[in-house]
Amino acid sequence: MLVKRGIAVSPGLAIGPALVLGADVFRIPERFVSVDAVDSELARLNLALDGACREIEQNERLAAEHLGEQYGAIFAAHLQLLRDPKLVAEIVDLVTHKHFSPEYAASFVLKRYARQLQNLGNKYLAERVHDLFDLERNLLRHLLGERRGELEHLTEPVIVLAHNLTPSETAKLNRNFVRAFATEVGGHTSHTAILAGALEIPAIVGLGTFLTDISGGETVIIDGDQGEVIIDPDAATLAEYHEAETTSRRKRAQLRSRGQGEAVTQDGVRIHVYGNIEFPEEAEHCRERAADGIGLYRTEFLYLGEHKERSEEEHYEAYCRVVKTVGDRPVVIRTLDLGADKVPGMLKHMFADAMNPELGLRSIRVCLQDLTLFRTQLRAILRAAVEGDVRVMFPLVSSLTEVRQARMILRDVVEDLEDQGVPFRRDVPVGIMVEVPSVAIRAEEFAREVDFFSIGTNDLIQYTLAADRSDPAVAKYYNSADPAILKLIRMVVTAASDARIPVTVCGQMSSDVKFVPLLIGLGLRHLSVTPQAVPVLKDVIRNLTITRAEEIAARVADFEVARDVESYLRGELKKISPDAGL
Ligand code: PEP
Ligand code: MG
């Protein structure tokens, strides 16, 4: 039984067979073969061994010719290994007598050798482990051939274990079969993590290297509440988690039924709880949970995985679907936040040379550069606004000039629609994301030019603390509880209140319930969260008084380090709503 801890990014428990996607996206389709298939499977293994050896011979020749004999020798050693009768006999034996599939048997044997080498305590030999992994990949490639699995063609429930999943890959995960996923890389607020929340499947990221120990097919437990992955659990652990899975499902259902109606504190103050969505169909999840509307619609997901431009009609239809689903409740449509880790195929050229994509061409900067893209979207938003309470929001604003330029283009679009006699709404409120420190620092000035603020803590944290939100290597530097972040939030809330404009927190910080009393104590009355967090937030709010929340905020102001803030907030949450942590 192997237990790994990572960053819990989407709650819930799931148990199922592992589907491993390594860096090379290999999937071992089955662990065992039937007895009567053993001969044909052995023949397949022999063909694959021949194919792999031929490929290595070719590499040996190429390396020797172009780089020199000593480089060719690397592949000669690989060849020797793969032709080693003992190694081949071990694989054959597992297929013949244990009925392992050739893929699983090959992976099992090569991984075992790798582990033994690693454990010898000799640095030089430990380095050779990579040669064994290379051989494994090579052999698997030949074995899997056309059987190489595609995530999109799943037919059985699985737990996806991957080195990494891009946001596009995550967006395409089939919820009917993928029960949960866990990745070696990724951070708390990476878009992959956010998408896991959207798909409402348990997920853990930033686990560090662990796939080398797994072949696929093993039973895996994903504990998305505690951030734990358990591979090959023993019988007692498995039974314990089966029971916990049932309890957790029951508690969530209870919370959900209590989650209807408005969220009002015990001293009668209404707190608006909205949902964050990426796909139009999620609007239904928000409606089911009686969210107060959509506080953040990340429209760039219309583009991900696509290789073509989206037409105005495609935008319009998606927006109308969301607006109609939530009725008269507000829908904040955020203009395209493309770039960084959200790069659609057709725009790859724009970002190809970015040295540091998080600080590069991203978001509103892309829209202000590609005006056709921007205007198409703005037209669709203004047209969809006829159907309900639509608001438009610009992401990643860093200067007043950008706000003014974006508003100017919006005015142009209004004129065009008017000239063309197309039905639209002209008085759509215009807001900005506060997610770059320059805006938080000058919130007072920005507040004079917009109708609302929405604090994007995911980016605000990464840009304030200089810690990439997707990089587990710096996860310890990335912290919502850092006093600098709390100070910036305080400044933005004060500026908004002075200017009498509404302010929401739509970053993941507000989906983390321990922060909710603090945020309310800091003066926030609007929170936008991942849809599955709506019921638990309402529960916390209904157990809270504004006086208590303000006391919490005042106490937090005394703490000098994030760790103290977090442990204090955890303790307070337990007192306010013992069930909230689930
Ligand atoms: C944020 O940065 O907090 C935010 C909500 O935007 P995104 O996560 O889409 O970057
Ligand atoms: Mg952001």
XYZ file of C-alpha atoms and ligand atoms in Angstrom:
593
model
C 0.000 0.000 0.000
C 1.486 3.314 -1.074
C 0.223 6.581 0.449
C 1.041 9.977 -1.097
C 0.027 13.417 0.058
C -0.607 16.314 -2.293
C -2.695 19.454 -2.587
C -6.434 18.772 -2.253
C -8.189 20.830 -4.922
C -11.610 19.269 -5.309
C -13.369 17.529 -2.431
C -14.878 14.068 -2.169
C -13.784 10.452 -2.056
C -13.410 8.062 -4.965
C -12.231 4.481 -5.280
C -11.429 2.741 -8.550
C -8.812 1.263 -10.866
C -5.854 3.447 -11.872
C -5.489 4.692 -15.403
C -1.942 5.975 -15.652
C -1.012 8.784 -17.993
C 2.681 9.379 -17.648
C 4.465 12.269 -19.217
C 4.117 10.307 -22.458
C 0.432 9.698 -21.912
C 0.645 5.910 -21.779
C -2.286 3.938 -20.671
C -2.057 0.293 -19.732
C -5.471 -0.917 -20.842
C -5.790 -4.054 -18.752
C -3.916 -5.842 -16.071
C -4.833 -9.448 -16.837
C -5.601 -11.495 -19.930
C -7.775 -14.591 -20.188
C -6.074 -18.018 -20.105
C -6.867 -18.827 -23.733
C -5.387 -15.533 -24.879
C -1.951 -16.260 -23.374
C -0.407 -17.617 -26.608
C -1.566 -14.726 -28.766
C -0.488 -12.248 -26.075
C 2.990 -13.842 -25.995
C 3.183 -13.511 -29.771
C 2.270 -9.836 -29.410
C 4.971 -9.456 -26.780
C 7.586 -10.991 -29.106
C 6.591 -8.686 -31.932
C 6.845 -5.691 -29.625
C 10.264 -6.817 -28.339
C 11.495 -7.158 -31.942
C 10.080 -3.735 -32.829
C 11.643 -2.098 -29.785
C 15.040 -3.722 -30.497
C 14.935 -2.550 -34.119
C 14.187 0.993 -32.978
C 17.076 0.934 -30.507
C 19.446 -0.410 -33.194
C 18.423 2.446 -35.418
C 19.022 4.949 -32.609
C 22.405 3.377 -31.942
C 23.402 3.824 -35.586
C 22.173 7.395 -35.716
C 23.860 8.391 -32.463
C 27.150 6.749 -33.452
C 27.127 8.426 -36.894
C 26.193 11.909 -35.752
C 27.584 12.139 -32.239
C 30.301 9.517 -31.990
C 30.733 5.882 -30.993
C 30.506 6.586 -27.257
C 26.923 7.891 -27.683
C 25.982 4.903 -29.785
C 27.161 2.785 -26.869
C 24.330 4.125 -24.700
C 21.836 2.447 -26.997
C 23.988 -0.655 -27.320
C 23.571 -1.053 -23.555
C 19.805 -0.642 -23.886
C 19.772 -3.299 -26.556
C 21.741 -5.658 -24.394
C 19.268 -5.192 -21.568
C 16.204 -5.727 -23.707
C 17.725 -8.868 -25.199
C 18.736 -10.190 -21.821
C 17.169 -13.693 -21.742
C 16.597 -13.444 -17.972
C 14.624 -10.222 -18.246
C 12.552 -11.488 -21.154
C 11.949 -14.800 -19.342
C 10.606 -12.956 -16.317
C 8.106 -11.028 -18.435
C 7.070 -14.171 -20.313
C 6.683 -16.012 -17.026
C 4.274 -13.401 -15.641
C 2.166 -13.572 -18.801
C 2.190 -17.388 -18.918
C 1.633 -18.203 -15.276
C 0.030 -15.131 -13.714
C -1.852 -14.129 -16.874
C -0.629 -10.563 -16.617
C -1.119 -8.564 -19.797
C 2.237 -8.114 -21.607
C 2.062 -4.361 -20.986
C 1.529 -4.835 -17.291
C 4.139 -7.614 -17.037
C 6.795 -5.577 -18.888
C 6.095 -2.507 -16.812
C 6.090 -4.528 -13.596
C 9.458 -6.205 -14.277
C 11.252 -3.087 -15.491
C 9.922 -1.027 -12.593
C 11.062 -3.671 -10.131
C 14.596 -3.548 -11.549
C 14.481 0.221 -11.412
C 13.505 0.155 -7.745
C 16.266 -2.328 -6.949
C 18.835 -0.124 -8.671
C 17.552 2.917 -6.820
C 17.866 1.122 -3.494
C 21.513 0.109 -3.958
C 22.586 3.460 -2.584
C 25.004 4.014 -5.463
C 24.517 7.355 -7.219
C 25.849 6.160 -10.575
C 23.613 3.090 -10.607
C 20.629 5.127 -9.450
C 21.095 7.313 -12.542
C 20.704 4.218 -14.731
C 17.115 3.999 -13.544
C 16.226 6.455 -16.281
C 17.548 3.992 -18.865
C 15.152 1.394 -17.534
C 12.242 3.832 -17.686
C 13.240 4.697 -21.211
C 13.193 1.028 -22.130
C 9.817 0.603 -20.482
C 8.369 3.497 -22.480
C 9.844 2.142 -25.668
C 8.458 -1.338 -25.117
C 5.058 -0.028 -24.072
C 4.878 2.148 -27.160
C 5.389 -0.921 -29.304
C 3.003 -3.038 -27.293
C 0.217 -0.523 -27.132
C 0.509 0.590 -30.754
C -2.948 1.453 -31.886
C -4.305 0.362 -28.499
C -2.799 3.417 -26.860
C -5.725 4.620 -24.868
C -7.477 7.850 -25.444
C -9.057 9.516 -22.464
C -12.005 10.398 -24.609
C -12.836 6.778 -25.381
C -13.237 5.389 -21.897
C -15.819 2.684 -21.328
C -15.148 1.805 -17.675
C -14.868 3.927 -14.510
C -11.263 4.895 -13.740
C -9.149 7.074 -11.511
C -6.812 9.088 -13.734
C -3.258 9.397 -12.435
C -1.138 11.676 -14.570
C 2.101 13.578 -14.545
C 0.122 16.596 -15.648
C -3.211 17.373 -17.214
C -3.545 20.534 -19.218
C -6.702 22.594 -18.710
C -7.922 21.430 -22.151
C -7.346 17.772 -21.275
C -9.085 18.267 -17.953
C -11.985 20.031 -19.614
C -12.472 17.011 -21.848
C -12.449 14.402 -19.050
C -15.537 12.274 -19.291
C -17.368 12.665 -16.001
C -19.288 9.443 -16.554
C -16.117 7.404 -16.281
C -13.416 9.504 -14.639
C -14.220 9.259 -10.936
C -11.275 11.355 -9.757
C -7.799 12.414 -10.789
C -4.427 13.041 -9.245
C -1.394 14.675 -10.821
C 2.291 14.922 -9.985
C 2.436 18.633 -10.784
C -0.007 21.515 -10.363
C -0.850 24.037 -7.691
C -3.812 24.925 -5.548
C -5.319 27.422 -7.950
C -3.996 26.133 -11.264
C -6.710 26.087 -13.913
C -6.553 22.308 -13.930
C -7.469 22.390 -10.246
C -10.278 24.856 -10.870
C -11.635 22.630 -13.623
C -11.704 19.657 -11.278
C -14.070 21.708 -9.157
C -16.138 22.482 -12.248
C -16.375 18.803 -13.136
C -17.210 18.085 -9.498
C -14.837 15.167 -9.261
C -12.368 14.695 -6.389
C -8.857 15.783 -7.353
C -5.386 16.127 -5.902
C -2.453 17.883 -7.566
C 1.212 18.541 -6.778
C 1.900 14.994 -5.527
C 5.492 14.938 -6.748
C 6.917 11.905 -8.528
C 4.894 8.775 -7.882
C 3.846 7.377 -11.234
C 7.066 5.432 -11.589
C 5.720 3.017 -8.976
C 2.411 2.404 -10.705
C 1.625 0.365 -13.765
C -2.108 0.936 -14.090
C -5.026 -1.202 -12.979
C -4.172 -1.000 -9.268
C -6.983 -0.029 -6.923
C -6.643 3.609 -5.927
C -8.366 5.714 -3.282
C -8.500 9.467 -3.844
C -9.322 11.444 -0.744
C -10.006 14.895 -2.165
C -10.784 16.262 1.310
C -7.443 15.367 2.885
C -5.302 15.424 -0.276
C -4.340 11.761 0.038
C -3.830 9.133 -2.661
C -3.679 5.509 -1.525
C -2.480 2.960 -4.044
C -3.171 -0.726 -3.569
C -4.905 -0.227 -0.204
C -5.064 -3.159 2.200
C -8.452 -4.699 2.944
C -9.006 -2.772 6.200
C -8.222 0.615 4.574
C -10.436 -0.178 1.623
C -13.361 -1.069 3.896
C -12.819 2.091 5.947
C -12.907 4.281 2.827
C -15.955 2.548 1.381
C -17.769 3.496 4.564
C -16.355 7.030 4.550
C -17.489 7.430 0.926
C -21.065 6.639 1.924
C -20.970 9.007 4.926
C -19.443 11.832 2.888
C -22.101 11.437 0.188
C -24.849 11.527 2.816
C -23.441 14.678 4.492
C -23.168 16.448 1.144
C -26.748 15.553 0.271
C -27.898 16.916 3.668
C -25.965 20.125 3.147
C -27.413 20.461 -0.301
C -30.946 20.199 0.957
C -30.234 22.797 3.658
C -28.561 25.019 1.055
C -31.768 26.298 -0.571
C -32.873 29.879 0.100
C -30.845 32.980 0.866
C -27.716 33.138 3.008
C -28.413 35.465 5.915
C -26.254 35.816 9.020
C -27.778 35.301 12.458
C -27.937 39.068 12.880
C -29.868 39.478 9.655
C -27.277 40.532 7.057
C -27.708 39.083 3.587
C -24.565 37.666 2.011
C -24.770 36.972 -1.723
C -23.243 33.674 -2.761
C -22.708 33.274 -6.505
C -21.224 30.464 -8.572
C -18.082 30.483 -10.724
C -18.518 28.627 -13.995
C -16.436 27.603 -16.975
C -19.044 25.844 -19.112
C -22.650 26.905 -19.829
C -24.015 23.624 -18.428
C -22.613 24.514 -15.000
C -25.212 27.282 -14.705
C -27.647 24.477 -13.962
C -25.424 23.333 -11.034
C -25.631 26.871 -9.654
C -29.398 27.008 -10.063
C -29.854 23.634 -8.332
C -27.895 24.956 -5.366
C -29.852 28.186 -5.253
C -26.801 30.342 -5.923
C -27.559 34.069 -6.159
C -26.348 34.136 -9.743
C -23.103 33.663 -11.647
C -20.319 35.793 -10.170
C -17.703 34.704 -12.683
C -18.209 33.099 -16.076
C -14.754 32.163 -17.429
C -15.617 32.427 -21.118
C -12.178 31.428 -22.422
C -13.179 27.801 -21.933
C -15.268 28.190 -25.099
C -11.946 28.202 -26.904
C -9.863 25.589 -25.140
C -9.211 22.465 -27.155
C -10.579 24.205 -30.227
C -8.613 25.004 -33.317
C -10.973 27.518 -34.766
C -12.278 30.955 -33.925
C -15.614 31.104 -32.158
C -18.282 32.990 -34.018
C -20.415 35.726 -32.497
C -23.373 33.324 -32.658
C -21.483 30.646 -30.700
C -20.665 33.174 -27.982
C -24.217 34.468 -28.005
C -25.783 31.022 -27.701
C -23.514 30.048 -24.793
C -24.274 33.273 -22.913
C -28.015 33.069 -23.552
C -28.051 29.524 -22.229
C -26.435 30.665 -18.970
C -28.625 33.750 -18.616
C -31.832 31.821 -19.265
C -30.855 29.120 -16.775
C -30.424 31.533 -13.881
C -33.489 33.660 -14.716
C -33.398 37.155 -13.271
C -30.210 36.583 -11.252
C -27.028 38.376 -12.317
C -24.487 36.818 -14.656
C -21.007 38.347 -14.685
C -19.474 37.507 -18.043
C -15.725 37.879 -17.940
C -14.107 38.670 -21.268
C -11.521 36.219 -22.576
C -8.702 35.445 -20.150
C -6.546 33.616 -22.679
C -2.810 33.077 -22.361
C -0.541 31.575 -19.683
C -1.902 28.029 -19.247
C -5.010 28.689 -21.344
C -3.817 28.741 -24.934
C -6.139 27.491 -27.673
C -4.590 25.830 -30.714
C -5.521 28.614 -33.099
C -3.769 31.284 -31.002
C -0.583 29.342 -30.233
C 1.449 31.598 -32.531
C 0.678 34.606 -30.309
C 2.285 33.017 -27.273
C 5.015 30.878 -28.806
C 7.946 33.018 -27.679
C 6.733 33.891 -24.195
C 9.581 33.491 -21.738
C 7.302 33.843 -18.763
C 3.707 33.340 -19.838
C 2.115 34.391 -16.531
C 3.764 37.808 -16.968
C 3.353 37.876 -20.718
C 0.626 38.417 -23.241
C -2.451 37.327 -21.335
C -6.068 38.159 -20.832
C -7.206 41.754 -21.526
C -3.802 42.334 -23.158
C -4.661 39.691 -25.774
C -8.088 41.262 -26.374
C -6.641 44.745 -26.760
C -4.203 43.365 -29.321
C -6.707 41.236 -31.244
C -9.629 43.610 -31.565
C -11.633 41.304 -33.819
C -11.600 38.664 -31.109
C -12.595 41.252 -28.501
C -15.323 42.952 -30.498
C -16.910 39.638 -31.479
C -17.214 38.717 -27.827
C -18.462 42.140 -26.709
C -21.185 42.131 -29.369
C -22.397 38.746 -28.166
C -22.392 39.886 -24.509
C -24.414 43.032 -25.230
C -26.892 41.051 -27.306
C -27.288 38.342 -24.651
C -27.858 41.085 -22.058
C -31.328 41.581 -23.520
C -32.255 38.236 -21.945
C -31.373 39.023 -18.313
C -29.134 40.756 -15.776
C -25.785 40.585 -17.592
C -22.643 42.392 -16.446
C -19.314 42.519 -18.242
C -15.956 42.197 -16.519
C -12.400 42.726 -17.775
C -9.700 40.420 -16.382
C -6.060 41.076 -15.501
C -6.327 44.820 -15.769
C -3.105 46.453 -14.589
C -3.529 50.107 -15.578
C -6.228 52.750 -15.980
C -5.310 53.040 -19.651
C -6.464 49.472 -20.234
C -9.814 50.157 -18.576
C -10.283 53.251 -20.715
C -9.287 51.442 -23.924
C -11.579 48.514 -23.172
C -14.488 50.852 -22.400
C -13.830 52.787 -25.601
C -14.047 49.600 -27.656
C -17.241 48.707 -25.807
C -18.689 52.107 -26.805
C -17.716 51.448 -30.446
C -19.482 48.113 -30.329
C -22.597 49.804 -28.907
C -22.589 52.248 -31.814
C -22.165 49.465 -34.374
C -25.027 47.440 -32.931
C -27.190 50.524 -32.882
C -26.370 51.389 -36.506
C -27.148 47.853 -37.541
C -30.448 47.801 -35.663
C -29.465 44.670 -33.730
C -31.296 44.232 -30.376
C -28.905 44.755 -27.460
C -28.662 46.410 -24.050
C -26.519 49.519 -23.731
C -26.473 50.031 -19.949
C -24.611 46.833 -19.077
C -22.588 47.397 -15.861
C -18.832 47.258 -16.454
C -16.456 45.894 -13.827
C -12.887 44.740 -13.485
C -11.061 41.914 -11.822
C -8.718 43.136 -9.110
C -5.972 40.581 -9.492
C -2.850 42.598 -10.199
C -1.321 44.403 -7.188
C -1.121 47.707 -9.115
C -4.926 47.823 -9.184
C -5.360 46.905 -5.515
C -2.883 49.629 -4.544
C -4.750 52.241 -6.623
C -8.204 50.814 -5.990
C -9.544 54.259 -5.130
C -8.778 55.604 -8.605
C -10.029 52.503 -10.414
C -13.255 52.593 -8.380
C -14.128 55.943 -10.010
C -14.046 54.388 -13.486
C -15.951 51.133 -13.088
C -19.275 49.839 -11.764
C -17.916 46.969 -9.681
C -14.812 45.110 -8.518
C -14.221 41.396 -8.289
C -11.113 40.331 -6.401
C -9.290 37.507 -8.168
C -7.227 36.149 -5.337
C -5.772 33.332 -7.463
C -3.745 35.765 -9.511
C -3.479 38.455 -6.869
C -1.583 36.003 -4.666
C 0.742 34.826 -7.422
C 1.625 38.351 -8.491
C 1.954 39.741 -4.964
C 3.993 36.894 -3.516
C 5.890 36.097 -6.744
C 4.836 32.446 -6.608
C 3.500 30.688 -9.717
C 0.007 29.423 -8.890
C 0.587 26.175 -10.833
C 4.026 25.270 -9.579
C 4.110 22.855 -6.613
C 7.780 23.747 -6.059
C 6.689 27.143 -4.782
C 3.362 26.080 -3.244
C 4.630 26.983 0.204
C 5.154 30.590 -0.916
C 1.657 30.810 -2.369
C -0.688 31.525 0.513
C -4.106 33.199 0.727
C -3.518 33.837 4.441
C -0.408 35.928 3.894
C -0.828 39.255 5.723
C 0.114 41.128 2.525
C -2.852 39.564 0.706
C -5.213 40.355 3.566
C -3.972 43.937 3.585
C -4.630 44.312 -0.151
C -8.139 42.858 0.212
C -8.843 45.309 3.029
C -7.681 48.218 0.826
C -9.869 47.142 -2.094
C -12.950 46.663 0.108
C -12.477 50.104 1.673
C -12.036 51.772 -1.716
C -15.143 50.041 -3.080
C -17.194 50.983 -0.054
C -16.049 54.641 -0.241
C -16.972 54.732 -3.924
C -20.234 52.852 -3.206
C -19.571 50.137 -5.741
C -20.061 46.420 -5.031
C -17.046 44.179 -4.523
C -16.931 40.387 -4.738
C -14.184 37.865 -4.063
C -14.255 35.341 -6.900
C -10.837 33.688 -6.420
C -10.600 30.234 -4.856
C -9.972 31.812 -1.464
C -13.719 32.345 -1.014
C -14.439 28.673 -1.797
C -12.179 27.723 1.114
C -14.711 27.952 3.944
C -12.241 28.760 6.677
C -11.729 32.173 5.021
C -15.429 32.996 4.823
C -15.859 34.494 8.354
C -12.708 36.560 7.794
C -13.828 37.855 4.388
C -17.215 38.833 5.806
C -15.456 40.463 8.740
C -13.375 42.459 6.255
C -16.612 43.837 4.849
C -17.375 41.547 1.924
C -21.044 40.858 1.244
C -20.624 39.124 -2.125
C -18.685 35.900 -2.625
C -18.424 33.883 -5.818
C -17.376 30.278 -5.430
C -17.059 26.942 -7.143
C -20.686 25.687 -7.435
C -20.206 22.672 -5.185
C -19.094 24.983 -2.352
C -22.331 27.039 -2.396
C -24.249 24.895 0.169
C -21.398 24.722 2.666
C -20.815 28.480 2.433
C -24.471 29.171 3.132
C -24.310 26.879 6.117
C -21.331 28.757 7.576
C -22.942 32.151 6.924
C -26.165 31.101 8.649
C -24.172 30.166 11.763
C -22.277 33.453 11.851
C -22.931 36.946 13.170
C -21.339 40.047 11.641
C -20.049 40.985 15.113
C -18.187 37.650 15.372
C -16.867 37.994 11.814
C -15.536 41.478 12.588
C -13.884 40.235 15.762
C -12.190 37.509 13.717
C -10.960 40.059 11.161
C -9.646 42.302 13.949
C -7.817 39.395 15.617
C -6.301 38.275 12.294
C -4.840 41.752 11.784
C -2.544 41.038 14.762
C -0.942 37.955 13.231
C 2.384 38.366 11.499
C 2.650 35.067 9.641
C 0.282 33.160 7.382
C 0.538 29.928 9.379
C -0.895 31.582 12.491
C -3.734 33.116 10.488
C -4.616 29.737 9.011
C -4.591 27.764 12.235
C -6.642 30.463 13.985
C -9.216 30.455 11.162
C -9.392 26.648 11.197
C -10.148 26.728 14.919
C -12.813 29.418 14.498
C -14.500 27.505 11.678
C -14.811 24.429 13.883
C -16.614 26.519 16.493
C -18.897 28.225 13.965
C -19.818 25.241 11.825
C -18.356 21.887 12.897
C -19.626 20.139 9.728
C -18.123 22.671 7.326
C -14.787 20.912 6.899
C -16.662 17.682 6.044
C -8.403 34.770 -10.041
O -7.318 35.048 -10.554
O -8.607 34.741 -8.798
C -9.550 34.418 -10.890
C -10.755 34.233 -10.380
O -9.316 34.252 -12.213
P -8.657 32.927 -12.843
O -8.561 31.897 -11.751
O -9.535 32.500 -13.958
O -7.323 33.408 -13.293
Mg -7.228 35.436 -12.667
